[in-house]
mmCIF file with all atom_site columns, C-alpha atoms in Angstrom:
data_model
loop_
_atom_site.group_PDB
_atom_site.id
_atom_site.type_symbol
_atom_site.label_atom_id
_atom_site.label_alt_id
_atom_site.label_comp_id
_atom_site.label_asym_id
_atom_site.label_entity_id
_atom_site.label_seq_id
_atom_site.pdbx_PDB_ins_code
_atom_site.Cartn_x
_atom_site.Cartn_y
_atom_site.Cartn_z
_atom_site.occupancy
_atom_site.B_iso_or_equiv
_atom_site.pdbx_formal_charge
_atom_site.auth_seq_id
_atom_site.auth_comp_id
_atom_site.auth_asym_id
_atom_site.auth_atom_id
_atom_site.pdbx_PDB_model_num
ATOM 1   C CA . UNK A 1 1   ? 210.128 124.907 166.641 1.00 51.00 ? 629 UNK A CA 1
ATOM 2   C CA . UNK A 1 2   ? 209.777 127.887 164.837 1.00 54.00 ? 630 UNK A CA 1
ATOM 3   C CA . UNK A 1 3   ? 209.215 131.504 166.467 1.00 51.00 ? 631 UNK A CA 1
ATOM 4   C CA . UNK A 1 4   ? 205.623 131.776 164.980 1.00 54.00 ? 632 UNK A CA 1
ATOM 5   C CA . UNK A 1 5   ? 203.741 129.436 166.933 1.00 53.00 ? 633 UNK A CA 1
ATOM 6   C CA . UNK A 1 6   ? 204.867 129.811 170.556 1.00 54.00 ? 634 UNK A CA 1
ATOM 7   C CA . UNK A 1 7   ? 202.903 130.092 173.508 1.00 54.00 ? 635 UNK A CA 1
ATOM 8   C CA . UNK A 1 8   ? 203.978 133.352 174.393 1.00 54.00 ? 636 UNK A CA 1
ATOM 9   C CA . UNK A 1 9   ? 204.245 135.131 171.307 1.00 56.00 ? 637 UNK A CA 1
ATOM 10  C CA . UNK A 1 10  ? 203.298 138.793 170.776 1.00 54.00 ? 638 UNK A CA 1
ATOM 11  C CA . UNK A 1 11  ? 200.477 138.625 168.188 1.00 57.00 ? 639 UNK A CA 1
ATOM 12  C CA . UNK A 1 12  ? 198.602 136.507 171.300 1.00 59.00 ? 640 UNK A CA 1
ATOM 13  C CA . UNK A 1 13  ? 199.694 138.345 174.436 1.00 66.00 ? 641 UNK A CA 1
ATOM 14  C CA . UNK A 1 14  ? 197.567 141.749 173.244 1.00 77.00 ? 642 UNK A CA 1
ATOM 15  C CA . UNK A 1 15  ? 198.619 145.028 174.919 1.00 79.00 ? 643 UNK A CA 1
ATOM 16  C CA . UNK A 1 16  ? 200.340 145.796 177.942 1.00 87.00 ? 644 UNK A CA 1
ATOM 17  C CA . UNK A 1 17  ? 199.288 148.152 180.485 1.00 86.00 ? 645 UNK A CA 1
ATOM 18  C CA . UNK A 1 18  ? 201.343 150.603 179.810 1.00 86.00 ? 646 UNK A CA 1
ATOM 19  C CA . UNK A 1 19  ? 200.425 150.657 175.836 1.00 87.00 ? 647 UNK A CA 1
ATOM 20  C CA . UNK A 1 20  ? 197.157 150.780 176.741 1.00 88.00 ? 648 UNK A CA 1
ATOM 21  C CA . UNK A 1 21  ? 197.587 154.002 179.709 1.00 90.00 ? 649 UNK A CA 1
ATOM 22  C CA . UNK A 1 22  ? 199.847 155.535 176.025 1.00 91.00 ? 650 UNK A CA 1
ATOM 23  C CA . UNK A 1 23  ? 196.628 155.430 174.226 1.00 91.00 ? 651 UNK A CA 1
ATOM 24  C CA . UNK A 1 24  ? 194.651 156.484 176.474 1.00 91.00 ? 652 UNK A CA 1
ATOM 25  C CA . UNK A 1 25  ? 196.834 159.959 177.538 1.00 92.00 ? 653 UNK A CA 1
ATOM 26  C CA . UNK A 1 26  ? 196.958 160.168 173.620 1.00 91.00 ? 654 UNK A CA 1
ATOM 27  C CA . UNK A 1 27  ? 193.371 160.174 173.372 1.00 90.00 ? 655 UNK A CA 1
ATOM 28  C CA . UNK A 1 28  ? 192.867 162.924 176.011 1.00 88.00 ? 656 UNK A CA 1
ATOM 29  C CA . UNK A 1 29  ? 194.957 165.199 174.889 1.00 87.00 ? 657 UNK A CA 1
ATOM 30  C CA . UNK A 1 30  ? 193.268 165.194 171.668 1.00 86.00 ? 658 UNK A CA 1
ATOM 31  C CA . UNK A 1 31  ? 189.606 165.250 173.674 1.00 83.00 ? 659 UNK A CA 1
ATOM 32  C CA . UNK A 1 32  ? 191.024 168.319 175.578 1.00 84.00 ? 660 UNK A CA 1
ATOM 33  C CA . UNK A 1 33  ? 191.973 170.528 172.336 1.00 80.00 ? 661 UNK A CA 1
ATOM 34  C CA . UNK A 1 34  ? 189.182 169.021 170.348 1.00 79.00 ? 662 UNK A CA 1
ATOM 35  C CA . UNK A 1 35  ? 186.679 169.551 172.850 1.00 76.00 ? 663 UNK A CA 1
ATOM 36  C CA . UNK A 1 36  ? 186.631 173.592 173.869 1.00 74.00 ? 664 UNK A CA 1
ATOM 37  C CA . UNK A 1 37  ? 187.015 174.410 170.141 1.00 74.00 ? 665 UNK A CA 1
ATOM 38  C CA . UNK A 1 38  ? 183.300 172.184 169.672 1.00 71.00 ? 666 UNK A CA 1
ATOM 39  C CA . UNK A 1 39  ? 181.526 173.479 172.779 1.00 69.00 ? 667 UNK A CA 1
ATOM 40  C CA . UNK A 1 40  ? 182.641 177.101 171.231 1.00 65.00 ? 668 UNK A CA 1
ATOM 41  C CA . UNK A 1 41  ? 180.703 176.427 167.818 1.00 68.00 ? 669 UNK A CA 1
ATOM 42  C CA . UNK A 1 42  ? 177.633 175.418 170.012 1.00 66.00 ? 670 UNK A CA 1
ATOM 43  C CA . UNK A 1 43  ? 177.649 178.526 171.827 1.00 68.00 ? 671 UNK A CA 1
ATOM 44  C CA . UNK A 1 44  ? 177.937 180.341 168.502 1.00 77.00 ? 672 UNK A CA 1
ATOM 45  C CA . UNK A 1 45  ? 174.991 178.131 166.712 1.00 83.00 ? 673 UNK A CA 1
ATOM 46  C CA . UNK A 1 46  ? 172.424 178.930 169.784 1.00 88.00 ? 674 UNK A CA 1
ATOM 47  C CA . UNK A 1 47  ? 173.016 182.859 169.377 1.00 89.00 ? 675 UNK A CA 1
ATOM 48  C CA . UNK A 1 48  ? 172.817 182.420 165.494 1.00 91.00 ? 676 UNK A CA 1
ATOM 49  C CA . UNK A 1 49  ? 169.476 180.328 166.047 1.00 92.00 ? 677 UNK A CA 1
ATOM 50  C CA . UNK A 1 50  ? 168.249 183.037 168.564 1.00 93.00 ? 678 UNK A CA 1
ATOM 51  C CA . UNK A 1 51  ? 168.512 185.558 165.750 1.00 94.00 ? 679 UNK A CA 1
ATOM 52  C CA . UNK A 1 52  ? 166.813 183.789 163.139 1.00 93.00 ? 680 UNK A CA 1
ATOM 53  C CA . UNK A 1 53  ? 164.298 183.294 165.871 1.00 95.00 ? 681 UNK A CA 1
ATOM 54  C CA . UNK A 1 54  ? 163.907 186.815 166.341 1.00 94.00 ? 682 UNK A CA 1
ATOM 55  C CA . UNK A 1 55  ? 163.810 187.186 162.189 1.00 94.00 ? 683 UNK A CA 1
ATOM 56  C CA . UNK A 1 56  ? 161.172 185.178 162.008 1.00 94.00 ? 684 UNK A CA 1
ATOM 57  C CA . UNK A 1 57  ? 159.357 186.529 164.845 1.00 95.00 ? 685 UNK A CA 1
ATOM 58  C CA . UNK A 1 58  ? 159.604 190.316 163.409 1.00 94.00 ? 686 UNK A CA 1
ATOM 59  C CA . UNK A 1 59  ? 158.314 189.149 159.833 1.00 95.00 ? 687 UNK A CA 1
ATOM 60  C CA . UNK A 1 60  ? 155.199 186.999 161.823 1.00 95.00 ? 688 UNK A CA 1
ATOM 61  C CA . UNK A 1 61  ? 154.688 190.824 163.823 1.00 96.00 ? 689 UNK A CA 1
ATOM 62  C CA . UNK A 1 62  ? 154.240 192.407 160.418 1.00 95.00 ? 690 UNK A CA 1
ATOM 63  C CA . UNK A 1 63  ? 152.170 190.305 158.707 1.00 96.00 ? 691 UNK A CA 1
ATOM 64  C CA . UNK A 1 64  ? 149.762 190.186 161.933 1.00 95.00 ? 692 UNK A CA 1
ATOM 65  C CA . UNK A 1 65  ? 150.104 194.194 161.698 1.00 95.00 ? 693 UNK A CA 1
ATOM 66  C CA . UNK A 1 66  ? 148.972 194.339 157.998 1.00 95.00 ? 694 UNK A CA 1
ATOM 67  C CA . UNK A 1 67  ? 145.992 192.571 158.405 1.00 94.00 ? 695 UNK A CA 1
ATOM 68  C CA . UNK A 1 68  ? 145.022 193.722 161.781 1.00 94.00 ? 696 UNK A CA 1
ATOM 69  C CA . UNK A 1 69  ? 146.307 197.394 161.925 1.00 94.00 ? 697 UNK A CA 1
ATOM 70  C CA . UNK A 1 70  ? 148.402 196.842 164.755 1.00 94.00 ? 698 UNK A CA 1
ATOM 71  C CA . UNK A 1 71  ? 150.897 194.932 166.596 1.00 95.00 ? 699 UNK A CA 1
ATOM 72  C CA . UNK A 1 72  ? 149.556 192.622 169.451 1.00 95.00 ? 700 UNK A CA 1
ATOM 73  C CA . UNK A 1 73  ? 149.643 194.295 172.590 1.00 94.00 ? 701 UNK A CA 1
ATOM 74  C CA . UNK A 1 74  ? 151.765 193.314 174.997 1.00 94.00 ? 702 UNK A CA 1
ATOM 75  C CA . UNK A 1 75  ? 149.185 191.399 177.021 1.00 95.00 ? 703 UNK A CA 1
ATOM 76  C CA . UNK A 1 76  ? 148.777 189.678 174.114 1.00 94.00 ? 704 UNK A CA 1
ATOM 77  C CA . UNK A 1 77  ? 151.650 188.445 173.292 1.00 94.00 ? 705 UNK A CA 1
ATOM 78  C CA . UNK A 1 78  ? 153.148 186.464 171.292 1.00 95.00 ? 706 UNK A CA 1
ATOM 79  C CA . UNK A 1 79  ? 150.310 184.212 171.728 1.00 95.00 ? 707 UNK A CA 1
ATOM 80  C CA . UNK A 1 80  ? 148.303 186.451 169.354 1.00 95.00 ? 708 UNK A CA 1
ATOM 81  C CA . UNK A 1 81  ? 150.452 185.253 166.329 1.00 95.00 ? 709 UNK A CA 1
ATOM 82  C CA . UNK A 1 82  ? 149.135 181.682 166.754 1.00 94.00 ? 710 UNK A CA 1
ATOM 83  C CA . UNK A 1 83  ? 145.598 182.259 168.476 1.00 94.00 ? 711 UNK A CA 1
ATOM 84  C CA . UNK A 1 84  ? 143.024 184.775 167.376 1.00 93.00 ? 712 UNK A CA 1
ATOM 85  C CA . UNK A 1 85  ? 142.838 187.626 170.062 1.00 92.00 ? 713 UNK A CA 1
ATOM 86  C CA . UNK A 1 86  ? 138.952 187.798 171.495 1.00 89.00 ? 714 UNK A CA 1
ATOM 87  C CA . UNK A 1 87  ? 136.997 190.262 169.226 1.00 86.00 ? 715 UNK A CA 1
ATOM 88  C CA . UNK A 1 88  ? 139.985 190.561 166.372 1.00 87.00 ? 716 UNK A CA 1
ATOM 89  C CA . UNK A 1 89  ? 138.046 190.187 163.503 1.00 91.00 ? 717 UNK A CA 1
ATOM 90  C CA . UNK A 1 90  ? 140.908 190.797 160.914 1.00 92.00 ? 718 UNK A CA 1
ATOM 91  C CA . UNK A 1 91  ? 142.743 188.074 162.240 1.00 93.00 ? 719 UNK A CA 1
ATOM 92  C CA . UNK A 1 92  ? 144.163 185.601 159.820 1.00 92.00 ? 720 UNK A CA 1
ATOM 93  C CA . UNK A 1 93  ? 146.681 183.565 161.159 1.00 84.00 ? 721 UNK A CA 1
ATOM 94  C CA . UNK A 1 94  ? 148.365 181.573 162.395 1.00 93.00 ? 722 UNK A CA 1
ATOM 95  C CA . UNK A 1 95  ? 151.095 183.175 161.149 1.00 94.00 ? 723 UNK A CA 1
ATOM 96  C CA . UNK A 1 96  ? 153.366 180.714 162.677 1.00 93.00 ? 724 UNK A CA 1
ATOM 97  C CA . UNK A 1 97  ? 153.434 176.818 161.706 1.00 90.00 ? 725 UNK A CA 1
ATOM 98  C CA . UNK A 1 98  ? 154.980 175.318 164.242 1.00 89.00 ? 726 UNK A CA 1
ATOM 99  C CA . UNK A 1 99  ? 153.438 177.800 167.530 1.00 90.00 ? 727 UNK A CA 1
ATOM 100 C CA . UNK A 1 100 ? 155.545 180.243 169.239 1.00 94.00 ? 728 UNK A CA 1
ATOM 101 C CA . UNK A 1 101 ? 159.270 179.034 169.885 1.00 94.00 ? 729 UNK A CA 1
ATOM 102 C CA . UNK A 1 102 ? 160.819 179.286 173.360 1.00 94.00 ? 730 UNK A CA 1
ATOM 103 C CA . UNK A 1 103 ? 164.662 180.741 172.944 1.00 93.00 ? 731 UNK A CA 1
ATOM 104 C CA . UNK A 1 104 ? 167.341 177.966 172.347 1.00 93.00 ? 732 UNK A CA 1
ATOM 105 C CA . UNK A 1 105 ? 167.765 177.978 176.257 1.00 92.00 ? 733 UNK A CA 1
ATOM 106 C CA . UNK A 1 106 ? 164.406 176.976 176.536 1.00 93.00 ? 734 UNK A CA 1
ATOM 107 C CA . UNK A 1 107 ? 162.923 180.327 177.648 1.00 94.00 ? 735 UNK A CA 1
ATOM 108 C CA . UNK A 1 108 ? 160.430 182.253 176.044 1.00 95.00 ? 736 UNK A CA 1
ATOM 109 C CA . UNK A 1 109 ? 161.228 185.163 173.966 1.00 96.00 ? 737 UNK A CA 1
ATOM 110 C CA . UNK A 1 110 ? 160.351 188.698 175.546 1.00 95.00 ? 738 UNK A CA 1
ATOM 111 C CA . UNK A 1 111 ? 157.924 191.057 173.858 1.00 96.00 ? 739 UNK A CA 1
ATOM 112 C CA . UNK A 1 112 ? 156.969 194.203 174.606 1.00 95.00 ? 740 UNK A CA 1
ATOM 113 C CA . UNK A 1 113 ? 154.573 196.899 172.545 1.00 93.00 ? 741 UNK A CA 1
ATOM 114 C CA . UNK A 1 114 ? 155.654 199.981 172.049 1.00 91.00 ? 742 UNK A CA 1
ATOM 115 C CA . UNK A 1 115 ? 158.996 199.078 172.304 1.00 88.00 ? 743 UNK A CA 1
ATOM 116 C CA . UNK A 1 116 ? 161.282 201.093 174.015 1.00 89.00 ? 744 UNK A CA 1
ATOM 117 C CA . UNK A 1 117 ? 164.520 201.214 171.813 1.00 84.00 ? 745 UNK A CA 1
ATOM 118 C CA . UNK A 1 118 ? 163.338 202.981 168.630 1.00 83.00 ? 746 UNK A CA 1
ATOM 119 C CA . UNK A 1 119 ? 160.944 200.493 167.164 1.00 87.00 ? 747 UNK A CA 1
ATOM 120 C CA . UNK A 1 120 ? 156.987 199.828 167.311 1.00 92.00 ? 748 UNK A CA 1
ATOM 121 C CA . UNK A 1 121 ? 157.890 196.523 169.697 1.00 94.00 ? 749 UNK A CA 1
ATOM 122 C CA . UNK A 1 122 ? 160.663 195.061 171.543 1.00 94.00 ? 750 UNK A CA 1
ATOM 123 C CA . UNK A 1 123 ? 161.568 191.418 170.963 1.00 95.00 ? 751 UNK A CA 1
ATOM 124 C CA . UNK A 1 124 ? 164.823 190.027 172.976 1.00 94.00 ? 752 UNK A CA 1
ATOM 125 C CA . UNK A 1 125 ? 166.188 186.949 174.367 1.00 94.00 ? 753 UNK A CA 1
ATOM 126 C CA . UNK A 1 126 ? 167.902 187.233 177.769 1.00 93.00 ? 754 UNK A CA 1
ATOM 127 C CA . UNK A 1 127 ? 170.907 185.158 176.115 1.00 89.00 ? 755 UNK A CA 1
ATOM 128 C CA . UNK A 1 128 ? 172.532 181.678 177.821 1.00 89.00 ? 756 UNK A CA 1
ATOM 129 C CA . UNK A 1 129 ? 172.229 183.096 181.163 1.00 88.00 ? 757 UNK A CA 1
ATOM 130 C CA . UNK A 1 130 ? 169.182 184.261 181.396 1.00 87.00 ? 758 UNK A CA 1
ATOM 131 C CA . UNK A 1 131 ? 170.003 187.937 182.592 1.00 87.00 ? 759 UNK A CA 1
ATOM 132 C CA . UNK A 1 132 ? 169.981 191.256 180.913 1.00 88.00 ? 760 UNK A CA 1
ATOM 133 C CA . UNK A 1 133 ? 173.292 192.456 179.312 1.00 84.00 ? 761 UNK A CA 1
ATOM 134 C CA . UNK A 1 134 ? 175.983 190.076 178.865 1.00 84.00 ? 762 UNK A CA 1
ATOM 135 C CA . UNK A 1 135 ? 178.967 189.062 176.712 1.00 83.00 ? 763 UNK A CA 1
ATOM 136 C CA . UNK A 1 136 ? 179.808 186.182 174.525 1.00 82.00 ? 764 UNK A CA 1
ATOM 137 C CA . UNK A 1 137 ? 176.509 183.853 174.387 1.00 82.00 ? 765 UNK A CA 1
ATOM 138 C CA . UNK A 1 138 ? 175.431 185.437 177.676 1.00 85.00 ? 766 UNK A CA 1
ATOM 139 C CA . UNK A 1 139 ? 174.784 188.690 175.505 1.00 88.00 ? 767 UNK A CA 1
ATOM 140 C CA . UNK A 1 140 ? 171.115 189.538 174.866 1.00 91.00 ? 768 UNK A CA 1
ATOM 141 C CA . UNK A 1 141 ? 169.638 188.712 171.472 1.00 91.00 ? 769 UNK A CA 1
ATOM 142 C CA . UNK A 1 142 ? 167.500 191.434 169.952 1.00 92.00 ? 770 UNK A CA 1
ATOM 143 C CA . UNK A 1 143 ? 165.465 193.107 166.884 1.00 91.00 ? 771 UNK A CA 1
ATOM 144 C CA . UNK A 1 144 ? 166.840 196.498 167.398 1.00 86.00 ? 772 UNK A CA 1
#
């Protein structure tokens, strides 16, 4: 009888236990250095989203100033860049497509006319958590 057709033979036993708890330790270690390097770059991608946001934001503010004469107020809002403000006759927006984006934490943007850092308006994002100042992704995300 030769060795390749036995019973018992390795090609039809499969893995043991203890190649398979190898694999497995092998495969979490590589998870655990793999892992905090990705969850950094998403971090990084939602502050680099929040300023484009803000870009975007800032050039929809102008163009609503140019035809208008002003910013919206503060009451306004943001709101006045995709809804005509009661008695706004210059008004010719939407000048957003998609409606006014919440912050890539889901929270809406702040805005506040005059602004209070230098500019005619303040536009800022509280950052990851949701609180003023911050490091890291928790910083705040601003146009000033």
């Amino acid at each position: 009888m030769n060795g390749r057709h036995q019973v018992g033979s390795r090609a039809s036993r499969g893995f043991t236990l203890l190649e398979l708890l190898v694999v497995m330790v092998i495969i979490g270690l590589l998870a655990g250095f793999v892992a905090p390097r990705y969850f950094a770059q998403v971090g990084k991608s939602q502050v680099k989203v929040a300023k484009a946001q803000i870009d975007a934001l800032d050039k929809a503010l102008d163009q609503f100033r140019l035809d208008v004469g002003r910013y919206p107020t503060t009451e306004e809002g943001l709101q006045a860049l995709v809804a005509q403000p009661s008695g706004e006759q210059a008004w010719a927006g939407p000048y957003l497509k998609k409606g006014v984006p919440a912050d890539p934490w889901g929270r809406p943007y702040l805005y506040q006319q005059p602004g209070t850092h230098g500019g005619d308006f303040d536009l800022l994002s509280y950052g990851k958590d949701g609180r003023a100042g911050g490091t890291g992704e928790d910083a705040d995300v601003t146009n000033w």
